[in-house]
Amino acid sequence: MSTLSMNTAGELLLTLRGENEDRILTTVRRWPHWQRVVVERDPEDSRRCLSVTLVTDVAFEAVVREILRRSFNLIFPDAGGSVDLALPEPPARGRKRWYR
């Protein structure tokens, strides 16, 4: 589940949880406007990551929303919130057609 929120310090937070959101992280992690990254680890197994939160200035909200909409069809409510990322569709397995 992906969460888009704003904090009182005027920062926009994009929180990604679960392996399904790895696709989002791979796409947006090199965006130069992230100010910091907060990684939440499993207290019982520190090798396991529970969530990643990317933080930027709220001025980039429109850009972040557009990237998420265009790349992943994620549309968050105006006030922020959580949205589930749809699993990628498996490749279509149609019958092979042989033409002469």
Tab-separated table of N, CA and C in Angstrom:
chain	number	residue	atom	x	y	z
A	1	MET	N	0.843	-1.165	0.000
A	1	MET	CA	0.000	0.000	0.000
A	1	MET	C	0.894	1.236	0.000
A	2	SER	N	0.579	2.171	-0.838
A	2	SER	CA	1.318	3.427	-0.943
A	2	SER	C	0.524	4.519	-0.241
A	3	THR	N	1.226	5.385	0.479
A	3	THR	CA	0.567	6.474	1.191
A	3	THR	C	1.228	7.789	0.829
A	4	LEU	N	0.425	8.777	0.493
A	4	LEU	CA	0.900	10.122	0.222
A	4	LEU	C	0.333	11.016	1.316
A	5	SER	N	1.206	11.751	2.011
A	5	SER	CA	0.741	12.607	3.106
A	5	SER	C	1.630	13.835	3.216
A	6	MET	N	1.157	14.800	3.998
A	6	MET	CA	1.921	16.014	4.257
A	6	MET	C	2.064	16.165	5.758
A	7	ASN	N	3.241	16.611	6.200
A	7	ASN	CA	3.417	16.832	7.630
A	7	ASN	C	3.376	18.323	7.935
A	8	THR	N	3.434	18.665	9.201
A	8	THR	CA	3.321	20.066	9.610
A	8	THR	C	4.539	20.895	9.246
A	9	ALA	N	5.633	20.244	8.896
A	9	ALA	CA	6.849	20.967	8.524
A	9	ALA	C	6.841	21.380	7.056
A	10	GLY	N	5.743	21.139	6.346
A	10	GLY	CA	5.657	21.510	4.940
A	10	GLY	C	6.354	20.523	4.025
A	11	GLU	N	6.370	19.261	4.431
A	11	GLU	CA	7.019	18.228	3.630
A	11	GLU	C	5.969	17.252	3.101
A	12	LEU	N	6.247	16.735	1.924
A	12	LEU	CA	5.405	15.721	1.302
A	12	LEU	C	6.078	14.379	1.528
A	13	LEU	N	5.308	13.397	2.014
A	13	LEU	CA	5.848	12.084	2.313
A	13	LEU	C	5.178	11.034	1.437
A	14	LEU	N	5.985	10.234	0.768
A	14	LEU	CA	5.497	9.101	-0.005
A	14	LEU	C	6.004	7.849	0.690
A	15	THR	N	5.093	7.087	1.286
A	15	THR	CA	5.464	5.883	2.014
A	15	THR	C	5.077	4.667	1.186
A	16	LEU	N	6.046	3.777	0.988
A	16	LEU	CA	5.850	2.568	0.189
A	16	LEU	C	6.034	1.363	1.098
A	17	ARG	N	5.065	0.448	1.075
A	17	ARG	CA	5.116	-0.751	1.914
A	17	ARG	C	4.948	-1.980	1.043
A	18	GLY	N	5.729	-2.972	1.283
A	18	GLY	CA	5.551	-4.247	0.602
A	18	GLY	C	6.337	-4.373	-0.687
A	19	GLU	N	6.498	-5.605	-1.092
A	19	GLU	CA	7.294	-5.903	-2.287
A	19	GLU	C	6.663	-5.372	-3.562
A	20	ASN	N	5.354	-5.274	-3.594
A	20	ASN	CA	4.676	-4.782	-4.787
A	20	ASN	C	5.078	-3.341	-5.109
A	21	GLU	N	5.402	-2.559	-4.073
A	21	GLU	CA	5.784	-1.161	-4.273
A	21	GLU	C	7.242	-0.992	-4.702
A	22	ASP	N	7.989	-2.085	-4.799
A	22	ASP	CA	9.369	-1.998	-5.287
A	22	ASP	C	9.430	-1.367	-6.675
A	23	ARG	N	8.385	-1.597	-7.471
A	23	ARG	CA	8.341	-0.992	-8.813
A	23	ARG	C	8.325	0.525	-8.727
A	24	ILE	N	7.580	1.051	-7.760
A	24	ILE	CA	7.521	2.505	-7.587
A	24	ILE	C	8.867	3.018	-7.108
A	25	LEU	N	9.431	2.357	-6.101
A	25	LEU	CA	10.716	2.789	-5.552
A	25	LEU	C	11.798	2.789	-6.625
A	26	THR	N	11.823	1.778	-7.457
A	26	THR	CA	12.813	1.706	-8.536
A	26	THR	C	12.676	2.888	-9.489
A	27	THR	N	11.451	3.320	-9.737
A	27	THR	CA	11.200	4.419	-10.662
A	27	THR	C	11.548	5.781	-10.067
A	28	VAL	N	11.170	6.028	-8.810
A	28	VAL	CA	11.290	7.383	-8.259
A	28	VAL	C	12.512	7.613	-7.369
A	29	ARG	N	13.257	6.587	-7.051
A	29	ARG	CA	14.331	6.755	-6.064
A	29	ARG	C	15.435	7.707	-6.505
A	30	ARG	N	15.668	7.854	-7.770
A	30	ARG	CA	16.747	8.733	-8.242
A	30	ARG	C	16.276	10.151	-8.553
A	31	TRP	N	15.017	10.439	-8.279
A	31	TRP	CA	14.493	11.782	-8.494
A	31	TRP	C	15.291	12.727	-7.600
A	32	PRO	N	15.871	13.792	-8.138
A	32	PRO	CA	16.823	14.604	-7.368
A	32	PRO	C	16.225	15.463	-6.254
A	33	HIS	N	14.917	15.553	-6.148
A	33	HIS	CA	14.313	16.457	-5.178
A	33	HIS	C	13.937	15.808	-3.846
A	34	TRP	N	14.240	14.520	-3.672
A	34	TRP	CA	13.994	13.898	-2.371
A	34	TRP	C	14.974	14.485	-1.376
A	35	GLN	N	14.490	14.929	-0.243
A	35	GLN	CA	15.349	15.536	0.775
A	35	GLN	C	15.961	14.490	1.693
A	36	ARG	N	15.192	13.437	1.961
A	36	ARG	CA	15.707	12.352	2.793
A	36	ARG	C	14.840	11.116	2.602
A	37	VAL	N	15.358	10.007	3.109
A	37	VAL	CA	14.668	8.722	3.038
A	37	VAL	C	14.642	8.136	4.444
A	38	VAL	N	13.474	7.639	4.853
A	38	VAL	CA	13.333	7.004	6.161
A	38	VAL	C	12.972	5.543	5.912
A	39	VAL	N	13.808	4.633	6.409
A	39	VAL	CA	13.583	3.203	6.231
A	39	VAL	C	13.123	2.617	7.559
A	40	GLU	N	11.983	1.927	7.536
A	40	GLU	CA	11.483	1.253	8.734
A	40	GLU	C	11.811	-0.229	8.612
A	41	ARG	N	12.541	-0.744	9.579
A	41	ARG	CA	12.963	-2.142	9.575
A	41	ARG	C	12.118	-2.965	10.552
A	42	ASP	N	12.041	-4.243	10.289
A	42	ASP	CA	11.352	-5.179	11.169
A	42	ASP	C	12.159	-5.286	12.460
A	43	PRO	N	11.541	-5.053	13.622
A	43	PRO	CA	12.287	-5.110	14.882
A	43	PRO	C	12.838	-6.503	15.196
A	44	GLU	N	12.212	-7.532	14.646
A	44	GLU	CA	12.678	-8.895	14.904
A	44	GLU	C	13.724	-9.364	13.904
A	45	ASP	N	13.755	-8.768	12.722
A	45	ASP	CA	14.724	-9.141	11.681
A	45	ASP	C	15.145	-7.872	10.954
A	46	SER	N	16.275	-7.316	11.367
A	46	SER	CA	16.712	-6.019	10.834
A	46	SER	C	17.050	-6.064	9.344
A	47	ARG	N	17.175	-7.250	8.769
A	47	ARG	CA	17.435	-7.348	7.329
A	47	ARG	C	16.172	-7.109	6.516
A	48	ARG	N	15.029	-7.210	7.163
A	48	ARG	CA	13.743	-7.066	6.483
A	48	ARG	C	13.228	-5.627	6.592
A	49	CYS	N	12.939	-5.035	5.445
A	49	CYS	CA	12.424	-3.663	5.383
A	49	CYS	C	10.900	-3.707	5.380
A	50	LEU	N	10.277	-2.933	6.274
A	50	LEU	CA	8.826	-2.870	6.337
A	50	LEU	C	8.262	-1.758	5.462
A	51	SER	N	8.963	-0.618	5.409
A	51	SER	CA	8.500	0.486	4.573
A	51	SER	C	9.647	1.441	4.276
A	52	VAL	N	9.459	2.199	3.222
A	52	VAL	CA	10.397	3.249	2.830
A	52	VAL	C	9.577	4.516	2.645
A	53	THR	N	10.004	5.595	3.304
A	53	THR	CA	9.323	6.878	3.154
A	53	THR	C	10.271	7.869	2.502
A	54	LEU	N	9.855	8.408	1.363
A	54	LEU	CA	10.625	9.410	0.633
A	54	LEU	C	10.035	10.771	0.976
A	55	VAL	N	10.890	11.737	1.296
A	55	VAL	CA	10.438	13.043	1.766
A	55	VAL	C	10.946	14.132	0.830
A	56	THR	N	10.039	15.036	0.436
A	56	THR	CA	10.396	16.183	-0.384
A	56	THR	C	9.577	17.386	0.085
A	57	ASP	N	9.851	18.522	-0.491
A	57	ASP	CA	9.103	19.736	-0.164
A	57	ASP	C	7.707	19.639	-0.762
A	58	VAL	N	6.722	20.185	-0.069
A	58	VAL	CA	5.336	20.135	-0.529
A	58	VAL	C	5.167	20.864	-1.867
A	59	ALA	N	6.100	21.714	-2.236
A	59	ALA	CA	6.039	22.414	-3.519
A	59	ALA	C	6.092	21.442	-4.705
A	60	PHE	N	6.605	20.232	-4.476
A	60	PHE	CA	6.712	19.237	-5.541
A	60	PHE	C	5.527	18.271	-5.561
A	61	GLU	N	4.473	18.582	-4.822
A	61	GLU	CA	3.325	17.684	-4.729
A	61	GLU	C	2.726	17.377	-6.100
A	62	ALA	N	2.508	18.383	-6.914
A	62	ALA	CA	1.902	18.168	-8.237
A	62	ALA	C	2.761	17.259	-9.102
A	63	VAL	N	4.064	17.424	-9.024
A	63	VAL	CA	4.987	16.600	-9.824
A	63	VAL	C	4.936	15.150	-9.354
A	64	VAL	N	4.991	14.941	-8.051
A	64	VAL	CA	4.950	13.583	-7.505
A	64	VAL	C	3.627	12.911	-7.872
A	65	ARG	N	2.526	13.623	-7.716
A	65	ARG	CA	1.222	13.058	-8.072
A	65	ARG	C	1.164	12.681	-9.554
A	66	GLU	N	1.721	13.520	-10.402
A	66	GLU	CA	1.692	13.246	-11.843
A	66	GLU	C	2.556	12.036	-12.195
A	67	ILE	N	3.716	11.919	-11.579
A	67	ILE	CA	4.578	10.755	-11.814
A	67	ILE	C	3.842	9.479	-11.413
A	68	LEU	N	3.214	9.496	-10.247
A	68	LEU	CA	2.500	8.308	-9.766
A	68	LEU	C	1.280	7.993	-10.625
A	69	ARG	N	0.604	9.027	-11.104
A	69	ARG	CA	-0.566	8.803	-11.956
A	69	ARG	C	-0.165	8.230	-13.311
A	70	ARG	N	0.817	8.850	-13.948
A	70	ARG	CA	1.220	8.416	-15.288
A	70	ARG	C	1.928	7.070	-15.289
A	71	SER	N	2.779	6.851	-14.313
A	71	SER	CA	3.582	5.632	-14.303
A	71	SER	C	2.851	4.424	-13.727
A	72	PHE	N	1.973	4.654	-12.740
A	72	PHE	CA	1.383	3.526	-12.015
A	72	PHE	C	-0.138	3.608	-11.883
A	73	ASN	N	-0.743	4.607	-12.487
A	73	ASN	CA	-2.186	4.819	-12.408
A	73	ASN	C	-2.650	4.936	-10.951
A	74	LEU	N	-1.809	5.552	-10.110
A	74	LEU	CA	-2.150	5.801	-8.713
A	74	LEU	C	-2.685	7.217	-8.586
A	75	ILE	N	-3.926	7.323	-8.140
A	75	ILE	CA	-4.548	8.631	-7.961
A	75	ILE	C	-4.941	8.749	-6.493
A	76	PHE	N	-4.279	9.656	-5.787
A	76	PHE	CA	-4.524	9.859	-4.370
A	76	PHE	C	-5.582	10.936	-4.169
A	77	PRO	N	-6.356	10.840	-3.081
A	77	PRO	CA	-7.296	11.920	-2.761
A	77	PRO	C	-6.546	13.238	-2.565
A	78	ASP	N	-7.240	14.354	-2.736
A	78	ASP	CA	-6.603	15.664	-2.601
A	78	ASP	C	-5.922	15.852	-1.254
A	79	ALA	N	-6.516	15.325	-0.193
A	79	ALA	CA	-5.953	15.472	1.152
A	79	ALA	C	-4.886	14.423	1.443
A	80	GLY	N	-4.539	13.584	0.460
A	80	GLY	CA	-3.586	12.499	0.685
A	80	GLY	C	-4.337	11.257	1.113
A	81	GLY	N	-3.607	10.218	1.404
A	81	GLY	CA	-4.223	8.966	1.815
A	81	GLY	C	-3.466	7.794	1.260
A	82	SER	N	-4.080	6.627	1.334
A	82	SER	CA	-3.445	5.388	0.897
A	82	SER	C	-4.155	4.820	-0.321
A	83	VAL	N	-3.370	4.223	-1.201
A	83	VAL	CA	-3.897	3.597	-2.406
A	83	VAL	C	-3.119	2.306	-2.622
A	84	ASP	N	-3.831	1.246	-3.006
A	84	ASP	CA	-3.181	-0.017	-3.328
A	84	ASP	C	-2.731	-0.004	-4.781
A	85	LEU	N	-1.521	-0.467	-5.003
A	85	LEU	CA	-0.987	-0.594	-6.352
A	85	LEU	C	-1.457	-1.921	-6.917
A	86	ALA	N	-2.032	-1.879	-8.100
A	86	ALA	CA	-2.498	-3.107	-8.736
A	86	ALA	C	-1.294	-3.960	-9.134
A	87	LEU	N	-1.455	-5.264	-8.988
A	87	LEU	CA	-0.391	-6.170	-9.411
A	87	LEU	C	-0.243	-6.090	-10.919
A	88	PRO	N	0.988	-6.237	-11.417
A	88	PRO	CA	1.161	-6.203	-12.871
A	88	PRO	C	0.447	-7.393	-13.503
A	89	GLU	N	-0.144	-7.134	-14.651
A	89	GLU	CA	-0.857	-8.203	-15.338
A	89	GLU	C	0.130	-9.156	-15.975
A	90	PRO	N	-0.126	-10.465	-15.859
A	90	PRO	CA	0.770	-11.415	-16.512
A	90	PRO	C	0.653	-11.266	-18.018
A	91	PRO	N	1.704	-11.607	-18.728
A	91	PRO	CA	1.649	-11.486	-20.185
A	91	PRO	C	0.524	-12.362	-20.750
A	92	ALA	N	-0.107	-11.847	-21.778
A	92	ALA	CA	-1.203	-12.588	-22.406
A	92	ALA	C	-0.662	-13.855	-23.051
A	93	ARG	N	-1.389	-14.929	-22.854
A	93	ARG	CA	-0.971	-16.198	-23.441
A	93	ARG	C	-2.018	-16.610	-24.466
A	94	GLY	N	-1.842	-16.109	-25.635
A	94	GLY	CA	-2.777	-16.462	-26.704
A	94	GLY	C	-2.248	-17.610	-27.528
A	95	ARG	N	-3.109	-18.112	-28.366
A	95	ARG	CA	-2.660	-19.188	-29.257
A	95	ARG	C	-1.784	-18.601	-30.334
A	96	LYS	N	-0.740	-19.313	-30.658
A	96	LYS	CA	0.110	-18.887	-31.769
A	96	LYS	C	-0.617	-19.190	-33.069
A	97	ARG	N	-0.556	-18.238	-33.934
A	97	ARG	CA	-1.189	-18.417	-35.230
A	97	ARG	C	-0.103	-18.545	-36.285
A	98	TRP	N	-0.250	-19.534	-37.045
A	98	TRP	CA	0.712	-19.762	-38.114
A	98	TRP	C	0.042	-19.416	-39.439
A	99	TYR	N	0.675	-18.528	-40.143
A	99	TYR	CA	0.147	-18.089	-41.416
A	99	TYR	C	1.040	-18.601	-42.528
A	100	ARG	N	0.433	-18.864	-43.648
A	100	ARG	CA	1.213	-19.287	-44.810
A	100	ARG	C	1.309	-18.190	-45.812
